[in-house]
Amino acid sequence: PRIPSLWHISSRRSYSSSNSYYYGQESKGNYDTGYPNWGSLEAPVIDLTNSHDTRLSFRYWLDKEQYHDYAALEVLDSDQRWRPIYYFSTPTAGEWRVADVYLSEFDGKKIKLRFYFNTLDEHKNAYEGLYIDDFVVFTPPFLP
């Protein structure tokens, strides 16, 4: 069966407030549903039409099967296909990490971003999952 996406707002862990976005089951503290599961957390459209040197910064906490489960930040490209621009490959060993992703190749456009998680199968899914916090887009002001 198809399991609903496990993305939700959680108070289990957070970096700078009392909540973060979490891919996992609140009650169990992992993403083991007994079945393959996947889901995405989409940001609203980000308007970069008047931007330059744009950068995205966010904090994340990750506990996943390192070589099998897939987690990435993806952008909807001009062909209307999601493509990865940041991979979550290595668990963070119980710490929050900061990610800086340069978005300048999308300056002058409107973009969609999403965090995507996929277990690929039903095996080895008793890991806590992925938390996202403090998602901020930076662009320096235009100078005359």
XYZ file of N, CA, C and O in Angstrom:
576
model
N 0.825 -1.213 0.000
C 0.000 0.000 0.000
C 0.856 1.259 0.000
O 1.980 1.239 0.444
N 0.287 2.325 -0.513
C 0.958 3.630 -0.522
C 0.737 4.286 0.828
O -0.387 4.514 1.259
N 1.835 4.602 1.515
C 1.789 5.275 2.810
C 1.775 6.784 2.554
O 2.539 7.272 1.726
N 0.921 7.542 3.234
C 0.953 8.999 3.052
C 2.338 9.551 3.401
O 3.055 8.977 4.213
N 2.703 10.652 2.784
C 3.996 11.278 3.058
C 4.159 11.496 4.558
O 3.229 11.892 5.256
N 5.343 11.245 5.037
C 5.620 11.404 6.465
C 6.068 12.819 6.836
O 6.341 13.090 8.006
N 6.165 13.728 5.880
C 6.553 15.109 6.184
C 5.469 15.778 7.028
O 4.293 15.707 6.708
N 5.887 16.468 8.079
C 4.953 17.229 8.911
C 5.741 18.174 9.824
O 6.964 18.065 9.940
N 5.032 19.096 10.463
C 5.659 19.967 11.459
C 5.742 19.189 12.756
O 4.773 18.577 13.190
N 6.929 19.224 13.373
C 7.189 18.409 14.552
C 7.837 19.229 15.662
O 8.565 20.183 15.396
N 7.593 18.810 16.878
C 8.285 19.410 18.025
C 9.313 18.428 18.604
O 9.882 18.702 19.657
N 9.574 17.313 17.928
C 10.560 16.327 18.415
C 11.956 16.935 18.493
O 12.682 16.716 19.440
N 12.348 17.657 17.445
C 13.658 18.323 17.383
C 13.473 19.646 16.647
O 12.668 19.743 15.737
N 14.278 20.618 17.008
C 14.306 21.876 16.268
C 15.631 22.555 16.551
O 16.298 22.241 17.525
N 15.990 23.495 15.690
C 17.259 24.206 15.884
C 17.057 25.534 16.607
O 17.669 25.786 17.614
N 16.186 26.387 16.092
C 16.093 27.729 16.685
C 14.707 28.072 17.220
O 14.518 29.149 17.747
N 13.760 27.191 17.041
C 12.424 27.446 17.587
C 11.950 26.151 18.217
O 12.738 25.258 18.478
N 10.670 26.028 18.418
C 10.164 24.806 19.053
C 9.683 23.774 18.035
O 9.303 22.681 18.416
N 9.723 24.108 16.735
C 9.249 23.198 15.694
C 10.211 23.158 14.519
O 10.967 24.106 14.281
N 10.142 22.077 13.777
C 10.857 21.958 12.513
C 10.011 21.073 11.601
O 9.009 20.500 12.036
N 10.403 20.966 10.332
C 9.761 20.011 9.433
C 10.466 18.674 9.604
O 11.695 18.615 9.669
N 9.681 17.603 9.644
C 10.229 16.277 9.948
C 9.697 15.238 8.977
O 8.497 15.165 8.737
N 10.610 14.430 8.423
C 10.208 13.248 7.670
C 10.419 12.049 8.581
O 11.545 11.590 8.790
N 9.338 11.568 9.144
C 9.358 10.429 10.051
C 8.019 10.342 10.741
O 7.145 11.191 10.563
N 7.866 9.320 11.539
C 6.622 9.135 12.279
C 6.780 9.715 13.680
O 7.664 9.314 14.416
N 5.932 10.630 14.006
C 5.994 11.305 15.305
C 5.922 10.285 16.446
O 6.697 10.351 17.393
N 5.004 9.349 16.367
C 4.771 8.413 17.463
C 5.903 7.406 17.637
O 6.233 7.040 18.760
N 6.515 6.969 16.543
C 7.570 5.957 16.608
C 8.974 6.540 16.614
O 9.930 5.869 16.995
N 9.121 7.758 16.117
C 10.444 8.371 16.051
C 11.328 7.755 14.976
O 12.549 7.818 15.059
N 10.706 7.171 13.939
C 11.465 6.677 12.790
C 10.550 6.660 11.566
O 9.379 7.013 11.659
N 11.100 6.256 10.436
C 10.293 6.222 9.211
C 10.013 4.797 8.747
O 9.701 4.556 7.587
N 10.062 3.835 9.661
C 9.773 2.440 9.334
C 8.268 2.191 9.382
O 7.688 2.029 10.449
N 7.642 2.158 8.214
C 6.205 1.918 8.120
C 5.906 0.457 7.783
O 4.740 0.073 7.706
N 6.960 -0.329 7.523
C 6.778 -1.701 7.073
C 6.665 -1.802 5.564
O 6.576 -2.894 5.017
N 6.651 -0.653 4.892
C 6.518 -0.578 3.438
C 7.496 0.470 2.909
O 7.927 1.350 3.650
N 7.799 0.433 1.607
C 8.548 1.555 1.032
C 7.726 2.833 1.221
O 6.502 2.802 1.140
N 8.393 3.936 1.503
C 7.667 5.196 1.619
C 8.513 6.329 1.062
O 9.732 6.248 1.024
N 7.834 7.367 0.609
C 8.496 8.529 0.043
C 7.562 9.714 0.161
O 6.353 9.562 0.328
N 8.147 10.884 0.074
C 7.329 12.083 0.111
C 8.168 13.323 -0.089
O 9.393 13.294 0.033
N 7.481 14.420 -0.394
C 8.178 15.681 -0.616
C 7.526 16.797 0.185
O 6.336 16.762 0.488
N 8.340 17.756 0.515
C 7.924 18.963 1.216
C 8.260 20.121 0.292
O 9.439 20.437 0.084
N 7.232 20.721 -0.323
C 7.450 21.769 -1.316
C 7.345 23.147 -0.706
O 6.422 23.435 0.057
N 8.283 24.001 -1.077
C 8.239 25.413 -0.693
C 7.335 26.144 -1.679
O 7.154 25.709 -2.822
N 6.748 27.265 -1.262
C 6.002 28.083 -2.221
C 6.936 28.576 -3.328
O 8.161 28.526 -3.181
N 6.372 29.075 -4.422
C 7.189 29.620 -5.509
C 8.104 30.706 -4.943
O 7.682 31.551 -4.147
N 9.365 30.657 -5.356
C 10.347 31.649 -4.932
C 10.657 32.516 -6.143
O 11.129 32.023 -7.171
N 10.394 33.806 -6.026
C 10.551 34.746 -7.132
C 11.956 35.351 -7.094
O 12.272 36.146 -6.218
N 12.778 34.958 -8.051
C 14.149 35.471 -8.144
C 14.323 36.360 -9.373
O 15.447 36.578 -9.827
N 13.210 36.892 -9.907
C 13.280 37.665 -11.148
C 14.118 38.923 -10.999
O 14.701 39.395 -11.969
N 14.200 39.498 -9.821
C 15.008 40.701 -9.604
C 16.158 40.427 -8.643
O 16.565 41.297 -7.882
N 16.678 39.225 -8.690
C 17.713 38.814 -7.740
C 19.023 38.503 -8.440
O 19.055 38.230 -9.638
N 20.080 38.541 -7.658
C 21.398 38.126 -8.151
C 22.173 37.520 -6.991
O 21.922 37.829 -5.828
N 23.073 36.631 -7.302
C 23.909 35.953 -6.291
C 23.065 35.344 -5.170
O 23.412 35.434 -3.990
N 21.975 34.716 -5.532
C 21.035 34.174 -4.556
C 21.606 32.928 -3.889
O 22.254 32.100 -4.533
N 21.323 32.831 -2.599
C 21.807 31.702 -1.799
C 20.688 31.251 -0.875
O 19.918 32.053 -0.361
N 20.596 29.962 -0.667
C 19.651 29.367 0.269
C 20.449 28.805 1.436
O 21.471 28.152 1.239
N 19.965 29.050 2.640
C 20.591 28.483 3.831
C 19.508 27.789 4.647
O 18.391 28.294 4.757
N 19.837 26.623 5.193
C 18.919 25.936 6.094
C 19.721 25.031 7.017
O 20.889 24.731 6.767
N 19.105 24.624 8.097
C 19.708 23.679 9.039
C 19.007 22.340 8.877
O 17.815 22.290 8.576
N 19.759 21.271 9.090
C 19.162 19.944 9.012
C 19.811 18.992 10.011
O 20.948 19.174 10.435
N 19.039 18.000 10.387
C 19.454 16.911 11.281
C 19.037 15.633 10.584
O 17.883 15.484 10.192
N 19.982 14.701 10.384
C 19.709 13.537 9.554
C 20.176 12.240 10.212
O 21.318 12.138 10.655
N 19.269 11.268 10.249
C 19.587 9.902 10.639
C 18.877 8.996 9.642
O 17.655 8.870 9.673
N 19.643 8.420 8.706
C 19.072 7.546 7.678
C 20.075 6.459 7.336
O 21.246 6.543 7.675
N 19.611 5.436 6.637
C 20.498 4.407 6.126
C 21.380 5.085 5.087
O 20.890 5.622 4.102
N 22.675 5.123 5.354
C 23.586 5.991 4.608
C 23.682 5.691 3.122
O 23.732 6.605 2.308
N 23.700 4.444 2.719
C 23.986 4.125 1.324
C 22.758 3.753 0.511
O 22.843 3.539 -0.687
N 21.609 3.666 1.146
C 20.452 3.168 0.404
C 19.320 4.183 0.310
O 18.825 4.463 -0.771
N 18.882 4.734 1.432
C 17.765 5.682 1.404
C 18.210 6.987 0.752
O 19.340 7.432 0.924
N 17.301 7.607 0.016
C 17.612 8.795 -0.780
C 16.941 10.020 -0.172
O 15.743 10.009 0.116
N 17.735 11.073 0.002
C 17.196 12.349 0.479
C 17.918 13.473 -0.256
O 19.150 13.445 -0.372
N 17.150 14.449 -0.738
C 17.755 15.543 -1.501
C 16.865 16.778 -1.466
O 15.663 16.700 -1.220
N 17.489 17.916 -1.738
C 16.776 19.151 -2.047
C 16.747 19.217 -3.562
O 17.787 19.072 -4.221
N 15.557 19.425 -4.128
C 15.409 19.416 -5.582
C 14.768 20.713 -6.061
O 14.039 21.370 -5.316
N 15.041 21.056 -7.316
C 14.452 22.226 -7.953
C 13.671 21.755 -9.174
O 14.063 20.790 -9.838
N 12.566 22.409 -9.448
C 11.786 22.131 -10.648
C 12.433 22.894 -11.794
O 12.436 24.128 -11.804
N 13.016 22.166 -12.758
C 13.756 22.826 -13.825
C 12.833 23.288 -14.952
O 11.620 23.089 -14.915
N 13.424 23.883 -15.964
C 12.635 24.453 -17.059
C 11.899 23.376 -17.860
O 10.948 23.677 -18.565
N 12.319 22.119 -17.762
C 11.621 21.005 -18.419
C 10.526 20.420 -17.533
O 9.971 19.368 -17.847
N 10.243 21.080 -16.419
C 9.236 20.625 -15.457
C 9.590 19.263 -14.863
O 8.726 18.432 -14.612
N 10.881 19.056 -14.630
C 11.368 17.849 -13.964
C 12.102 18.261 -12.697
O 12.833 19.250 -12.694
N 11.909 17.485 -11.657
C 12.621 17.746 -10.408
C 14.045 17.218 -10.543
O 14.253 16.076 -10.941
N 15.025 18.070 -10.231
C 16.411 17.609 -10.258
C 17.105 18.005 -8.965
O 16.858 19.075 -8.408
N 17.967 17.139 -8.454
C 18.618 17.414 -7.172
C 19.655 18.525 -7.285
O 20.382 18.603 -8.275
N 19.684 19.380 -6.267
C 20.736 20.405 -6.186
C 21.509 20.285 -4.870
O 22.517 20.954 -4.695
N 21.037 19.426 -3.966
C 21.754 19.169 -2.715
C 21.356 17.777 -2.231
O 20.166 17.472 -2.151
N 22.361 16.946 -1.944
C 22.099 15.594 -1.444
C 22.358 15.514 0.055
O 23.349 16.064 0.540
N 21.485 14.798 0.750
C 21.693 14.482 2.159
C 22.235 13.060 2.200
O 21.481 12.098 2.212
N 23.551 12.910 2.168
C 24.122 11.573 2.037
C 24.643 11.018 3.361
O 24.510 9.833 3.616
N 25.228 11.850 4.198
C 25.856 11.362 5.419
C 25.045 11.771 6.644
O 24.755 12.962 6.820
N 24.683 10.813 7.495
C 23.993 11.169 8.740
C 24.813 12.186 9.547
O 26.044 12.213 9.463
N 24.121 13.020 10.317
C 24.791 14.128 11.009
C 25.260 13.783 12.423
O 25.662 14.667 13.165
N 25.201 12.532 12.802
C 25.727 12.057 14.089
C 25.130 12.817 15.275
O 25.832 13.212 16.195
N 23.816 13.036 15.211
C 23.133 13.668 16.335
C 23.318 15.167 16.445
O 22.994 15.753 17.471
N 23.835 15.795 15.407
C 24.055 17.244 15.433
C 23.284 17.908 14.294
O 22.977 17.284 13.287
N 23.003 19.185 14.483
C 22.424 19.997 13.412
C 23.557 20.490 12.527
O 24.613 20.890 13.021
N 23.353 20.481 11.237
C 24.319 21.007 10.272
C 23.665 22.141 9.503
O 22.451 22.192 9.371
N 24.511 23.010 8.970
C 24.003 24.088 8.127
C 24.347 23.741 6.679
O 25.421 23.212 6.405
N 23.421 24.015 5.789
C 23.653 23.832 4.361
C 23.503 25.179 3.679
O 22.543 25.905 3.936
N 24.470 25.526 2.855
C 24.402 26.716 2.006
C 24.370 26.238 0.569
O 25.279 25.534 0.119
N 23.308 26.601 -0.136
C 23.128 26.169 -1.512
C 23.033 27.416 -2.380
O 22.178 28.272 -2.148
N 23.914 27.518 -3.353
C 23.896 28.681 -4.228
C 22.849 28.492 -5.316
O 22.821 27.474 -5.995
N 21.992 29.496 -5.452
C 20.891 29.445 -6.410
C 21.078 30.443 -7.551
O 20.152 30.708 -8.298
N 22.270 30.999 -7.687
C 22.480 32.069 -8.666
C 22.185 31.627 -10.105
O 21.839 32.463 -10.934
N 22.275 30.320 -10.406
C 21.928 29.880 -11.766
C 20.446 30.087 -12.069
O 20.028 30.049 -13.220
N 19.646 30.349 -11.031
C 18.209 30.576 -11.206
C 17.825 32.050 -11.073
O 16.646 32.375 -11.125
N 18.813 32.930 -10.885
C 18.529 34.361 -10.813
C 17.783 34.791 -12.069
O 18.080 34.328 -13.171
N 16.782 35.644 -11.894
C 15.969 36.106 -13.014
C 14.771 35.216 -13.303
O 14.044 35.451 -14.251
N 14.566 34.157 -12.482
C 13.469 33.215 -12.714
C 12.629 33.044 -11.450
O 13.009 33.480 -10.375
N 11.513 32.396 -11.619
C 10.722 31.928 -10.483
C 10.969 30.432 -10.369
O 10.962 29.728 -11.389
N 11.203 29.955 -9.155
C 11.537 28.541 -8.990
C 10.672 27.887 -7.917
O 10.067 28.564 -7.082
N 10.636 26.570 -7.986
C 10.022 25.744 -6.936
C 11.110 24.840 -6.378
O 11.906 24.286 -7.144
N 11.135 24.705 -5.064
C 12.066 23.812 -4.387
C 11.276 22.803 -3.571
O 10.174 23.100 -3.102
N 11.865 21.632 -3.381
C 11.247 20.649 -2.497
C 12.328 19.804 -1.827
O 13.396 19.566 -2.396
N 12.038 19.382 -0.627
C 12.834 18.380 0.050
C 12.163 17.038 -0.238
O 10.957 16.911 -0.063
N 12.950 16.070 -0.691
C 12.409 14.778 -1.101
C 13.118 13.664 -0.337
O 14.340 13.688 -0.185
N 12.334 12.707 0.150
C 12.878 11.561 0.878
C 12.242 10.303 0.308
O 11.034 10.272 0.080
N 13.071 9.251 0.080
C 12.561 7.997 -0.472
C 13.338 6.834 0.146
O 14.559 6.788 0.051
N 12.619 5.896 0.765
C 13.276 4.738 1.371
C 13.639 3.671 0.345
O 14.406 2.771 0.652
N 13.066 3.740 -0.831
C 13.304 2.829 -1.946
C 12.789 1.409 -1.700
O 12.467 0.708 -2.646
N 12.738 0.950 -0.457
C 12.170 -0.368 -0.144
C 11.709 -0.374 1.313
O 11.743 0.659 1.985
N 11.300 -1.537 1.783
C 10.777 -1.632 3.152
C 11.821 -2.101 4.165
O 11.515 -2.307 5.335
N 13.087 -2.238 3.748
C 14.135 -2.765 4.618
C 14.971 -1.660 5.261
O 15.195 -0.619 4.661
N 15.439 -1.913 6.471
C 16.374 -1.023 7.188
C 15.851 0.414 7.267
O 16.566 1.361 6.935
N 14.637 0.587 7.721
C 14.040 1.920 7.816
C 13.818 2.383 9.259
O 13.103 3.349 9.486
N 14.433 1.718 10.221
C 14.238 2.094 11.622
C 15.198 3.209 12.041
O 15.781 3.178 13.121
N 15.353 4.198 11.183
C 16.168 5.381 11.474
C 15.243 6.551 11.751
O 14.109 6.584 11.284
N 15.756 7.535 12.489
C 14.879 8.633 12.913
C 14.367 9.475 11.752
O 13.220 9.878 11.736
N 15.207 9.787 10.769
C 14.737 10.542 9.617
C 15.434 11.874 9.430
O 16.573 12.064 9.852
N 14.741 12.817 8.803
C 15.295 14.105 8.410
C 14.452 15.237 8.981
O 13.230 15.225 8.850
N 15.148 16.209 9.587
C 14.522 17.439 10.093
C 15.098 18.616 9.327
O 16.307 18.658 9.053
N 14.254 19.595 9.005
C 14.661 20.818 8.316
C 14.194 22.004 9.157
O 13.052 22.041 9.608
N 15.086 22.986 9.350
C 14.745 24.180 10.132
C 15.478 25.387 9.544
O 16.479 25.235 8.838
N 14.980 26.569 9.828
C 15.619 27.847 9.468
C 15.922 27.973 7.980
O 17.029 28.297 7.566
N 14.919 27.759 7.149
C 15.007 27.844 5.690
C 14.945 29.320 5.295
O 13.933 29.975 5.517
N 16.048 29.879 4.731
C 16.108 31.301 4.386
C 16.763 31.471 3.019
O 17.800 30.862 2.740
N 16.166 32.312 2.166
C 16.740 32.665 0.879
C 17.354 34.055 1.012
O 16.694 34.988 1.469
N 18.632 34.186 0.615
C 19.364 35.469 0.684
C 19.687 35.936 -0.715
O 20.106 35.152 -1.560
N 19.546 37.225 -0.933
C 20.017 37.834 -2.165
C 20.509 39.238 -1.815
O 19.815 39.990 -1.139
N 21.725 39.590 -2.210
C 22.216 40.935 -1.902
C 21.432 41.974 -2.687
O 20.936 41.693 -3.773
N 21.304 43.171 -2.136
C 20.571 44.217 -2.864
C 21.364 44.676 -4.092
O 22.582 44.601 -4.121
N 20.606 45.134 -5.096
C 21.258 45.742 -6.251
C 21.829 47.079 -5.825
O 21.183 47.847 -5.118
N 23.021 47.345 -6.263
C 23.653 48.640 -5.952
C 23.684 49.494 -7.206
O 23.951 48.975 -8.288
N 23.423 50.792 -7.069
C 23.414 51.664 -8.258
C 24.805 51.842 -8.848
O 25.787 51.619 -8.238
